[in-house]
Every structure is written in C-alpha cells, then in structure tokens.
PDB file of C-alpha atoms in Angstrom:
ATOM      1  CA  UNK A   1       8.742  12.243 -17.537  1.00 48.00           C
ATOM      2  CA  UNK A   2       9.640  12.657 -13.808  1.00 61.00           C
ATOM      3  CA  UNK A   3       7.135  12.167 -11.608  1.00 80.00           C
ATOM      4  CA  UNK A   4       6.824  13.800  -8.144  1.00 91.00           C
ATOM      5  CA  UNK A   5       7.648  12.340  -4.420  1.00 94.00           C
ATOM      6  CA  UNK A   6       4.868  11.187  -3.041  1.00 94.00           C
ATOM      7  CA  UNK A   7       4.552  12.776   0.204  1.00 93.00           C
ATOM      8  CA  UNK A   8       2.578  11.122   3.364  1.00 92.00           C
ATOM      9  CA  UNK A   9      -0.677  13.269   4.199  1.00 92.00           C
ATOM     10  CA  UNK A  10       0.086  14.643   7.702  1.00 94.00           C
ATOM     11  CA  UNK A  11      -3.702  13.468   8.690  1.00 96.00           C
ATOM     12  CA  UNK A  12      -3.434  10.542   7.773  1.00 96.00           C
ATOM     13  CA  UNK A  13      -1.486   7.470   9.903  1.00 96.00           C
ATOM     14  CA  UNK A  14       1.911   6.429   7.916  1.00 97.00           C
ATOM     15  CA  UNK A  15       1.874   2.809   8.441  1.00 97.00           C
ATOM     16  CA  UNK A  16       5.723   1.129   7.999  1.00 98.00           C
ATOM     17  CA  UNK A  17       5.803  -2.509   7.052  1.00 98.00           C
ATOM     18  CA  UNK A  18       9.473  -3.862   7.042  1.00 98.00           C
ATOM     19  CA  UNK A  19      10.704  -5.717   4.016  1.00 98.00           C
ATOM     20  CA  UNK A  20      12.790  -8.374   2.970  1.00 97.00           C
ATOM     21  CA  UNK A  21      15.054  -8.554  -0.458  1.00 97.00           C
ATOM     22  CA  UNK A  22      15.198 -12.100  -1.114  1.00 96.00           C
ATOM     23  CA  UNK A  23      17.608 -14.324  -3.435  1.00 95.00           C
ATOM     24  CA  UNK A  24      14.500 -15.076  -5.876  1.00 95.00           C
ATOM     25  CA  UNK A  25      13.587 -11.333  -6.254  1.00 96.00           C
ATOM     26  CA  UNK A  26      16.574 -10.593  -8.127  1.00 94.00           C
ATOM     27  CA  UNK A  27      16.121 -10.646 -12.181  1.00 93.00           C
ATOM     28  CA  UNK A  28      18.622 -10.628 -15.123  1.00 94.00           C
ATOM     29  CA  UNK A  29      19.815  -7.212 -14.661  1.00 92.00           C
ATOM     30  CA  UNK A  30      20.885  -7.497 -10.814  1.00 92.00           C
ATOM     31  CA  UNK A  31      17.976  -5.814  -9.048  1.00 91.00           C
ATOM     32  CA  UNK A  32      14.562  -6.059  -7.256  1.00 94.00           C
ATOM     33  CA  UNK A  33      11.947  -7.397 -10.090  1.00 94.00           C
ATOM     34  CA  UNK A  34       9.040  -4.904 -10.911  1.00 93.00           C
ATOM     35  CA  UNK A  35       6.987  -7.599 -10.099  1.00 95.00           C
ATOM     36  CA  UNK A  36       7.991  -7.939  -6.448  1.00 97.00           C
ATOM     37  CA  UNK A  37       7.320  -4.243  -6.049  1.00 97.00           C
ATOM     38  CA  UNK A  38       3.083  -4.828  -7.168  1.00 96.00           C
ATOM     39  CA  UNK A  39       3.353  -7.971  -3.906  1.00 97.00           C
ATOM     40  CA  UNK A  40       4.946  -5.406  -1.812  1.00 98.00           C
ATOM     41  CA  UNK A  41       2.443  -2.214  -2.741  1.00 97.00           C
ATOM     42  CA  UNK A  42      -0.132  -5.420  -1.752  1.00 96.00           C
ATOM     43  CA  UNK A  43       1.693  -6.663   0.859  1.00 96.00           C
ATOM     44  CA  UNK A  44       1.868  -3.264   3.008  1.00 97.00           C
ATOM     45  CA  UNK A  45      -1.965  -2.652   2.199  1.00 96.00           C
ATOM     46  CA  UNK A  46      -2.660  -5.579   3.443  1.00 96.00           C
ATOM     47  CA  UNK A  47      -0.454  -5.731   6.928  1.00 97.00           C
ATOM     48  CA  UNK A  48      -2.190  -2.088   7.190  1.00 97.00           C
ATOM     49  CA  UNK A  49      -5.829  -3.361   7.180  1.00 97.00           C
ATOM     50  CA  UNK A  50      -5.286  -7.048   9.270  1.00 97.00           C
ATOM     51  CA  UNK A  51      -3.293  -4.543  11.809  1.00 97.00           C
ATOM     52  CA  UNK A  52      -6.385  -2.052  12.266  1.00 96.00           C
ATOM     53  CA  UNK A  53      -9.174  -4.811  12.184  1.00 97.00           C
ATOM     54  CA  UNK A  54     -10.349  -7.058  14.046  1.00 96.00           C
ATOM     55  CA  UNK A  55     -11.615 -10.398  12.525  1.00 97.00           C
ATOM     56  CA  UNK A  56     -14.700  -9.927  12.450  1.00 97.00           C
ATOM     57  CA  UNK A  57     -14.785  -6.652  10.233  1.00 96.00           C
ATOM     58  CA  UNK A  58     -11.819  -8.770   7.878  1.00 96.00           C
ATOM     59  CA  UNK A  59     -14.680 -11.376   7.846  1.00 97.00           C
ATOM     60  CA  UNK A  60     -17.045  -8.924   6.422  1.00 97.00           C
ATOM     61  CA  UNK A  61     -15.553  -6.831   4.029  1.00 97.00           C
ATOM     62  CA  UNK A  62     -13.003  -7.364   2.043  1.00 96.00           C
ATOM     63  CA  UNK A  63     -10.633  -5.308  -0.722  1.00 97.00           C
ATOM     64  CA  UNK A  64     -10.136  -5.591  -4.517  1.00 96.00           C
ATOM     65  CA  UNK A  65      -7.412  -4.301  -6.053  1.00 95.00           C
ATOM     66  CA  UNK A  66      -8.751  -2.408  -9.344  1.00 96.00           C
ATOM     67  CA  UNK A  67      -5.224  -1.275 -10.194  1.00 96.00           C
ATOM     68  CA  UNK A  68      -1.305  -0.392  -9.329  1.00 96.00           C
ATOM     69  CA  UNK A  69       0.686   1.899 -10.651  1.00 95.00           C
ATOM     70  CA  UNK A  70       4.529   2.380  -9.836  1.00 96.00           C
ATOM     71  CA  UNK A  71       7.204   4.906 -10.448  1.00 96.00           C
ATOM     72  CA  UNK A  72      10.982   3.430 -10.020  1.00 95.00           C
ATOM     73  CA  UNK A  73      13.785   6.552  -8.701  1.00 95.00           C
ATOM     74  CA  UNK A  74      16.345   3.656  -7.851  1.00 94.00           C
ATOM     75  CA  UNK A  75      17.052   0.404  -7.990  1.00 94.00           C
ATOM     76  CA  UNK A  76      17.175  -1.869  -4.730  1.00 93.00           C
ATOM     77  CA  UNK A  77      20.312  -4.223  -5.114  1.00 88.00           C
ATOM     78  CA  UNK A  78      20.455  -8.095  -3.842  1.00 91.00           C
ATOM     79  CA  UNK A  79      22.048  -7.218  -0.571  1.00 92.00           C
ATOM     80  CA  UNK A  80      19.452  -4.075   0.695  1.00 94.00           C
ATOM     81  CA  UNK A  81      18.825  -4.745   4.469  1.00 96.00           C
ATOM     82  CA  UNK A  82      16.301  -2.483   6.360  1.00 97.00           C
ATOM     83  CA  UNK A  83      14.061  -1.607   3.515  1.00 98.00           C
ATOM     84  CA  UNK A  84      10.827  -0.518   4.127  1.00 98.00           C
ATOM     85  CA  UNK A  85       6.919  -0.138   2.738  1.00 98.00           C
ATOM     86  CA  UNK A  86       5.479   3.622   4.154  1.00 97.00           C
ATOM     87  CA  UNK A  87       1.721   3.525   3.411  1.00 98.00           C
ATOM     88  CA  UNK A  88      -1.353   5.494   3.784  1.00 97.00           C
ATOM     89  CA  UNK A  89      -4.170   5.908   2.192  1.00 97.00           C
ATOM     90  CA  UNK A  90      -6.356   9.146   0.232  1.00 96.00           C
ATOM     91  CA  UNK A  91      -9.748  10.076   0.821  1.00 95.00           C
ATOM     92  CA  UNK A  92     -13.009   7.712   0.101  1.00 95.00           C
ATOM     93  CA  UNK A  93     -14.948   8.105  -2.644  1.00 96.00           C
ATOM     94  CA  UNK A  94     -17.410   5.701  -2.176  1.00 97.00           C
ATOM     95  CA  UNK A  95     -16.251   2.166  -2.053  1.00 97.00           C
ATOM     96  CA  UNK A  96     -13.471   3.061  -3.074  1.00 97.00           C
ATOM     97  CA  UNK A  97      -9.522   4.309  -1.863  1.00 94.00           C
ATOM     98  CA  UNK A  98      -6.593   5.227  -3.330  1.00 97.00           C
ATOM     99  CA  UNK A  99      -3.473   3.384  -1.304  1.00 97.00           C
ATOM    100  CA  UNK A 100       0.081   5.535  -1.321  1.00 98.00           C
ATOM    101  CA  UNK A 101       3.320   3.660  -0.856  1.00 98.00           C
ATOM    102  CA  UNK A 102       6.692   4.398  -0.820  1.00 98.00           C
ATOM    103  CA  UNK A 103       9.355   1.923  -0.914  1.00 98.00           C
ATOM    104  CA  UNK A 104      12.396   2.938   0.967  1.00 98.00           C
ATOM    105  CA  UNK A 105      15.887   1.498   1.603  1.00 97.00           C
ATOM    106  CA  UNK A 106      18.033   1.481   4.360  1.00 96.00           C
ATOM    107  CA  UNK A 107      19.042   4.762   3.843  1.00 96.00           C
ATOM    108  CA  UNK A 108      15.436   6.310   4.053  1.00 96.00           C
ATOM    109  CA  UNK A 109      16.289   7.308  -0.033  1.00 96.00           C
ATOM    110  CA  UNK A 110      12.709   6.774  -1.986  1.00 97.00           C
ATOM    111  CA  UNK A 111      13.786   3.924  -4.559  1.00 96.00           C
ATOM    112  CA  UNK A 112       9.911   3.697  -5.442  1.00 97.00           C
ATOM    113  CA  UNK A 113       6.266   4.719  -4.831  1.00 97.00           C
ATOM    114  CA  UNK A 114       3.103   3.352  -6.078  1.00 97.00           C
ATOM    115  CA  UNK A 115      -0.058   4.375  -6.231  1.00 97.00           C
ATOM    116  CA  UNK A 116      -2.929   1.191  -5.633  1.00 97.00           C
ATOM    117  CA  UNK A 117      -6.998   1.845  -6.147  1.00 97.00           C
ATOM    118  CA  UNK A 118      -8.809  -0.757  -4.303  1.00 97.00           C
ATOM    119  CA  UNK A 119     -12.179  -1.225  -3.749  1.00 98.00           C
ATOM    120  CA  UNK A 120     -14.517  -2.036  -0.548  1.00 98.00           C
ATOM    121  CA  UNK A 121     -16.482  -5.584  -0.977  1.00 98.00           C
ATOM    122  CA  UNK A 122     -18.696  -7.393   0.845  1.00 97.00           C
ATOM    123  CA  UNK A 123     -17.129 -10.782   1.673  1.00 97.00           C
ATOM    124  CA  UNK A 124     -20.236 -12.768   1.092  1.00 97.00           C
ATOM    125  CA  UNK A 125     -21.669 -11.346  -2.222  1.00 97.00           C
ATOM    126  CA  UNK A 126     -17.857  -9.852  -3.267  1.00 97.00           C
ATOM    127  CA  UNK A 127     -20.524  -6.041  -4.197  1.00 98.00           C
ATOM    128  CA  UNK A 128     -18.947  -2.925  -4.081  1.00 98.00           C
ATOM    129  CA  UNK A 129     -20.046  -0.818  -0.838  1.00 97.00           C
ATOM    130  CA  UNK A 130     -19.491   2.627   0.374  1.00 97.00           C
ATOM    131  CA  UNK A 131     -16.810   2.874   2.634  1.00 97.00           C
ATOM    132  CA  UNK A 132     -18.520   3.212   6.252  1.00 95.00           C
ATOM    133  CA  UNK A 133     -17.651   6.128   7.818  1.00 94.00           C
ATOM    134  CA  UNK A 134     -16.641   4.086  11.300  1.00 93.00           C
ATOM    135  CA  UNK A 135     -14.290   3.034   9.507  1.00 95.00           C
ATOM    136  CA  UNK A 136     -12.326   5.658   8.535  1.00 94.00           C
ATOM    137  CA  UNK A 137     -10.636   6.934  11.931  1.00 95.00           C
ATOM    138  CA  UNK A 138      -8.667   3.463  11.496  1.00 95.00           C
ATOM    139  CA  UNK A 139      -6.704   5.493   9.114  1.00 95.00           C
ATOM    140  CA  UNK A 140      -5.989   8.739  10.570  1.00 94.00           C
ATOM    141  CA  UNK A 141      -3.020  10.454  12.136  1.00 92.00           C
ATOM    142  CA  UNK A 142      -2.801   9.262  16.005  1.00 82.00           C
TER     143      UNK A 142
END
C-alpha cells in the first residue's frame, strides 16, 4: 500500500542537511542501501539538534532512538549529486518526538521519507524526561 508524502508542518523549522552518495552505499541491485537511509534519517536528526544547541544542553540531555520507519518512492542511483535530508520534527509528548524526514534528490523529487521516534534522556543517568518546554522554540518556524 501507498503511503502518503510527508509534508513539512508550516510551524515548524525545515532543517536541510546536504548528503553525499558514496561508492560503498551502493548494494547488489545498483542503488542506495536501505541501510544508509536509517544513518541518514539519524544523521539529519542529529546535524538538527548539534546546530540548535549549544554544548552545554548536548552535555545534558541526550536522544534515543526508539524506532525508524521508512517508505522508498524511488531509488537514488550511484551518481546522485545534490541530494538532500529535509527534517522537522512533530509535537512532544512527553519525553518523547516524532522526527519527519524526507530524502530528496537533485531534482527536489521525494525518493524517500521516514518517520524516527526518539526519546529525551538525561546524559548522566540515560532516564527518560519530559521534553522542557524552553526547548521547544529551537524547533519552530523562524
């Protein structure tokens, strides 16, 4: 079954994290490797939170990925140049967020989107906490 285009949440900010399609991503059938796509959905969440923190916060709290899920619309061949993570994230519930990505080539076609939950953890002690609410303008629309 088909699922539907993600669309970016117009309050949210659309962070864009550029990407590189290297030799070693390539499998047997000529294409990016599902696998690469679960380090990229962590990659852009990732260059999204070390962009709007400072090291201290990163020191504190950290995030656990509690699981990724991907749909595929197109395949991204060995020679894609200019491709590109688009990420944002949903509303808190709790510790926890749910982390949109699309994965775009040069074009700006949608060759896949993935949907990450990830949880908010102390850095010490590596316990679940409530998302603080100071933190959440980090992640809205500017």
């Amino acid at each position: 079954m088909a699922r539907a285009q993600l669309e970016p949440r117009a309050d949210r900010e659309i962070f864009v994290v550029p990407l590189e399609v290297r030799p070693g991503h390539i499998d047997d059938n000529g294409h990016v490797n599902n696998v690469v796509y679960v380090g990229w959905l962590q990659d852009a969440g990732t260059a999204h939170w070390n962009a709007r923190f400072d090291a201290q916060t990163r020191a504190r709290w950290s995030w656990v990925a509690l699981r990724h899920e991907i749909d595929y619309f197109r395949p991204l061949a060995p020679d894609a140049v200019d491709v590109k993570a688009r990420t944002w994230v949903g509303d808190p519930q709790g510790p926890r967020f749910n982390r949109y990505v699309r994965i775009e080539d040069g074009e700006g076609r949608l060759c896949a989107q993935g949907v990450s939950e990830w949880v908010l953890v102390d850095a010490t002690t590596m316990r679940p906490h409530r998302i603080p609410s100071d933190m959440l303008p980090a992640f809205e629309a500017r």
